Short mmCIF file of C-alpha atoms in Angstrom, two decimals:
data_model
loop_
_atom_site.label_atom_id
_atom_site.label_comp_id
_atom_site.label_asym_id
_atom_site.label_seq_id
_atom_site.Cartn_x
_atom_site.Cartn_y
_atom_site.Cartn_z
CA MET F 99 0.00 0.00 0.00
CA ALA F 100 1.06 3.48 -0.69
CA ASN F 101 2.14 5.63 2.15
CA VAL F 102 -0.05 8.71 2.13
CA GLU F 103 1.35 11.65 3.97
CA GLN F 104 -0.94 13.92 5.80
CA VAL F 105 -0.67 17.34 4.20
CA GLN F 106 -1.39 20.08 6.63
CA PRO F 107 -2.98 23.21 5.24
CA ARG F 108 -0.58 26.09 5.09
CA LYS F 109 -1.30 28.77 7.64
CA GLY F 110 -0.90 32.46 6.96
CA PRO F 111 1.11 34.88 9.03
CA SER F 112 0.49 34.86 12.75
CA LEU F 113 -1.97 37.21 14.42
CA ALA F 114 0.89 39.24 15.92
CA ILE F 115 2.43 39.88 12.49
CA GLN F 116 -0.94 40.88 11.03
CA GLY F 117 -1.50 43.33 13.91
CA ALA F 118 1.96 44.83 13.46
CA MET F 119 1.41 45.31 9.72
CA LEU F 120 -1.97 46.95 10.41
CA LEU F 121 -0.30 49.42 12.78
CA VAL F 122 2.45 50.20 10.24
CA VAL F 123 -0.04 50.86 7.44
CA THR F 124 -2.24 52.98 9.75
CA ALA F 125 0.74 55.06 10.87
CA ALA F 126 1.80 55.59 7.24
CA ALA F 127 -1.73 56.73 6.29
CA ILE F 128 -1.89 59.17 9.21
CA GLY F 129 1.54 60.56 8.34
CA MET F 130 0.67 61.02 4.67
CA GLY F 131 -2.61 62.73 5.59
CA TRP F 132 -0.85 65.07 7.96
CA MET F 133 1.83 65.92 5.39
CA SER F 134 -0.64 66.56 2.55
CA GLY F 135 -2.85 68.64 4.87
CA GLY F 136 0.12 70.80 5.78
CA TYR F 137 1.08 71.16 2.15
CA LEU F 138 -2.43 72.16 1.05
CA LYS F 139 -2.82 74.57 3.94
CA GLY F 140 0.41 76.29 2.91
CA VAL F 141 -0.69 76.51 -0.75
CA ASP F 142 -4.14 77.99 -0.02
CA ALA F 143 -2.92 80.73 2.31
CA PRO F 144 -2.64 83.97 0.35
CA PRO F 145 0.48 86.01 1.03
CA SER F 146 -0.14 89.05 3.15
CA VAL F 147 0.33 92.34 1.38
CA PRO F 148 1.50 95.31 3.43
CA VAL F 149 -0.63 98.45 3.29
CA ALA F 150 0.89 101.36 1.41
CA PRO F 151 1.66 104.34 3.70
CA GLU F 152 -0.68 106.66 1.76
CA ASN F 153 -3.60 104.22 2.14
CA GLU F 154 -3.09 103.58 5.83
CA GLY F 155 -6.25 104.30 7.81
CA LYS F 156 -8.50 104.32 4.72
CA VAL F 157 -11.13 101.65 4.28
CA ALA F 158 -11.24 100.45 0.69
CA GLN F 159 -14.59 99.34 -0.67
CA PRO F 160 -14.37 96.19 -2.80
CA ALA F 161 -15.15 96.59 -6.51
CA ALA F 162 -18.23 94.35 -6.21
CA GLN F 163 -19.74 96.77 -3.66
CA GLN F 164 -19.06 99.95 -5.59
CA PRO F 165 -22.17 100.94 -7.51
CA GLY F 166 -21.96 100.74 -11.30
CA THR F 167 -18.74 98.74 -11.52
CA GLY F 168 -17.69 95.13 -11.66
CA PRO F 169 -19.61 91.99 -12.50
CA THR F 170 -23.35 91.92 -11.85
CA LEU F 171 -25.39 88.80 -11.09
CA VAL F 172 -28.99 88.80 -12.36
CA ALA F 173 -31.46 85.97 -11.77
CA LEU F 174 -33.67 85.24 -14.77
CA ALA F 175 -37.28 84.14 -14.58
CA PRO F 176 -37.63 80.34 -14.30
CA ILE F 177 -37.90 78.46 -17.59
CA THR F 178 -40.62 75.79 -17.58
CA THR F 179 -41.50 74.07 -20.84
CA ASN F 180 -41.62 70.74 -22.58
CA ILE F 181 -38.63 69.58 -24.59
CA ALA F 182 -38.61 68.39 -28.21
CA SER F 183 -38.20 64.67 -27.60
CA PRO F 184 -39.93 62.98 -25.85
CA ALA F 185 -42.68 65.59 -26.04
CA ASP F 186 -44.24 64.59 -22.72
CA THR F 187 -41.02 65.41 -20.80
CA TRP F 188 -41.02 68.75 -19.03
CA ILE F 189 -38.00 70.77 -17.95
CA ARG F 190 -37.72 73.46 -15.30
CA MET F 191 -34.54 75.46 -15.22
CA GLU F 192 -33.59 78.41 -13.06
CA VAL F 193 -30.56 80.35 -14.28
CA SER F 194 -28.65 83.48 -13.43
CA VAL F 195 -26.39 85.47 -15.71
CA VAL F 196 -23.19 87.30 -14.81
CA TYR F 197 -22.81 90.61 -16.65
CA ASP F 198 -19.51 92.44 -16.94
CA ALA F 199 -21.34 95.66 -15.96
CA PRO F 200 -24.96 96.53 -15.07
CA GLN F 201 -27.35 96.17 -18.01
CA PRO F 202 -30.96 97.24 -18.60
CA PRO F 203 -33.69 94.80 -17.42
CA ALA F 204 -34.91 94.35 -21.00
CA MET F 205 -31.69 92.51 -21.84
CA ALA F 206 -32.36 89.92 -19.14
CA GLU F 207 -35.84 89.35 -20.55
CA ASP F 208 -34.44 88.91 -24.06
CA ILE F 209 -31.86 86.41 -22.83
CA GLN F 210 -34.52 84.49 -20.89
CA GLN F 211 -36.74 84.24 -23.99
CA ASP F 212 -33.81 83.12 -26.14
CA LEU F 213 -32.86 80.43 -23.63
CA LEU F 214 -36.49 79.30 -23.46
CA ALA F 215 -36.58 78.91 -27.24
CA PHE F 216 -33.34 76.93 -27.13
CA VAL F 217 -34.48 74.62 -24.33
CA ARG F 218 -37.61 73.72 -26.31
CA THR F 219 -35.37 72.23 -29.03
CA LEU F 220 -33.50 69.88 -26.66
CA LYS F 221 -33.77 66.12 -26.71
CA THR F 222 -33.28 63.96 -23.63
CA HIS F 223 -30.21 62.18 -24.97
CA GLN F 224 -28.46 65.53 -25.52
CA ILE F 225 -28.43 66.41 -21.83
CA GLU F 226 -27.78 63.00 -20.28
CA GLY F 227 -24.72 62.60 -18.09
CA ALA F 228 -21.92 64.94 -17.16
CA SER F 229 -20.80 65.63 -20.73
CA GLY F 230 -24.38 66.42 -21.75
CA TYR F 231 -24.62 68.91 -18.89
CA GLN F 232 -21.34 70.54 -19.94
CA HIS F 233 -22.54 70.84 -23.54
CA LEU F 234 -25.83 72.35 -22.35
CA LYS F 235 -23.99 74.89 -20.19
CA ALA F 236 -21.62 75.79 -23.04
CA ASP F 237 -24.58 76.28 -25.41
CA LEU F 238 -26.40 78.47 -22.88
CA ASP F 239 -23.24 80.54 -22.31
CA GLU F 240 -22.78 81.04 -26.04
CA ARG F 241 -26.42 82.00 -26.71
CA ALA F 242 -26.52 84.45 -23.80
CA SER F 243 -23.24 86.04 -24.86
CA ILE F 244 -24.45 86.48 -28.43
CA ARG F 245 -27.81 87.91 -27.32
CA SER F 246 -26.09 90.44 -25.02
CA GLN F 247 -23.34 91.45 -27.49
CA GLY F 248 -20.72 89.93 -25.19
CA HIS F 249 -21.87 91.47 -21.90
CA VAL F 250 -22.80 88.09 -20.38
CA LYS F 251 -19.67 86.43 -19.04
CA GLN F 252 -21.29 83.29 -17.61
CA VAL F 253 -24.63 81.54 -17.23
CA LEU F 254 -25.09 79.86 -13.87
CA ILE F 255 -27.57 76.98 -13.79
CA ARG F 256 -29.11 77.04 -10.32
CA THR F 257 -31.79 74.37 -10.85
CA LEU F 258 -32.32 71.80 -13.60
CA LEU F 259 -35.26 69.46 -13.23
CA LEU F 260 -36.65 67.05 -15.78
CA GLU F 261 -40.00 65.35 -15.30
#
């Protein structure tokens, strides 16, 4: 008869070695997190700029708070309509536009009507996913800029709901 040896299953590393490796990996993760946090904190901190002697004691008003200058944010009326395909799908979109300088209210109404006409031509597959959203935003930016003769710098989509 053949002599059959009993083969014992191979055991992995002992519990003590596994615990030690877990501690080493945890310490490395904590160290890397601390180092990258310190690096990012140093990058984000703006350098301090000393005040010029002639401006000392004066309070400067930021450009966004000075009337008649700087970019202006205007919320447009909500756009609610059905899209081209499928025709029973409705879209509600709330947008704001950023002007380079204050503009008359009639321009905002014209932009809103132009965006409404554009949204009615959309198909569901055109706005699916992240790339579809980016294409929609780029198209809205372009149409608003053309309608305002370049005064609109950006269209901000605050709400986009399809039903």
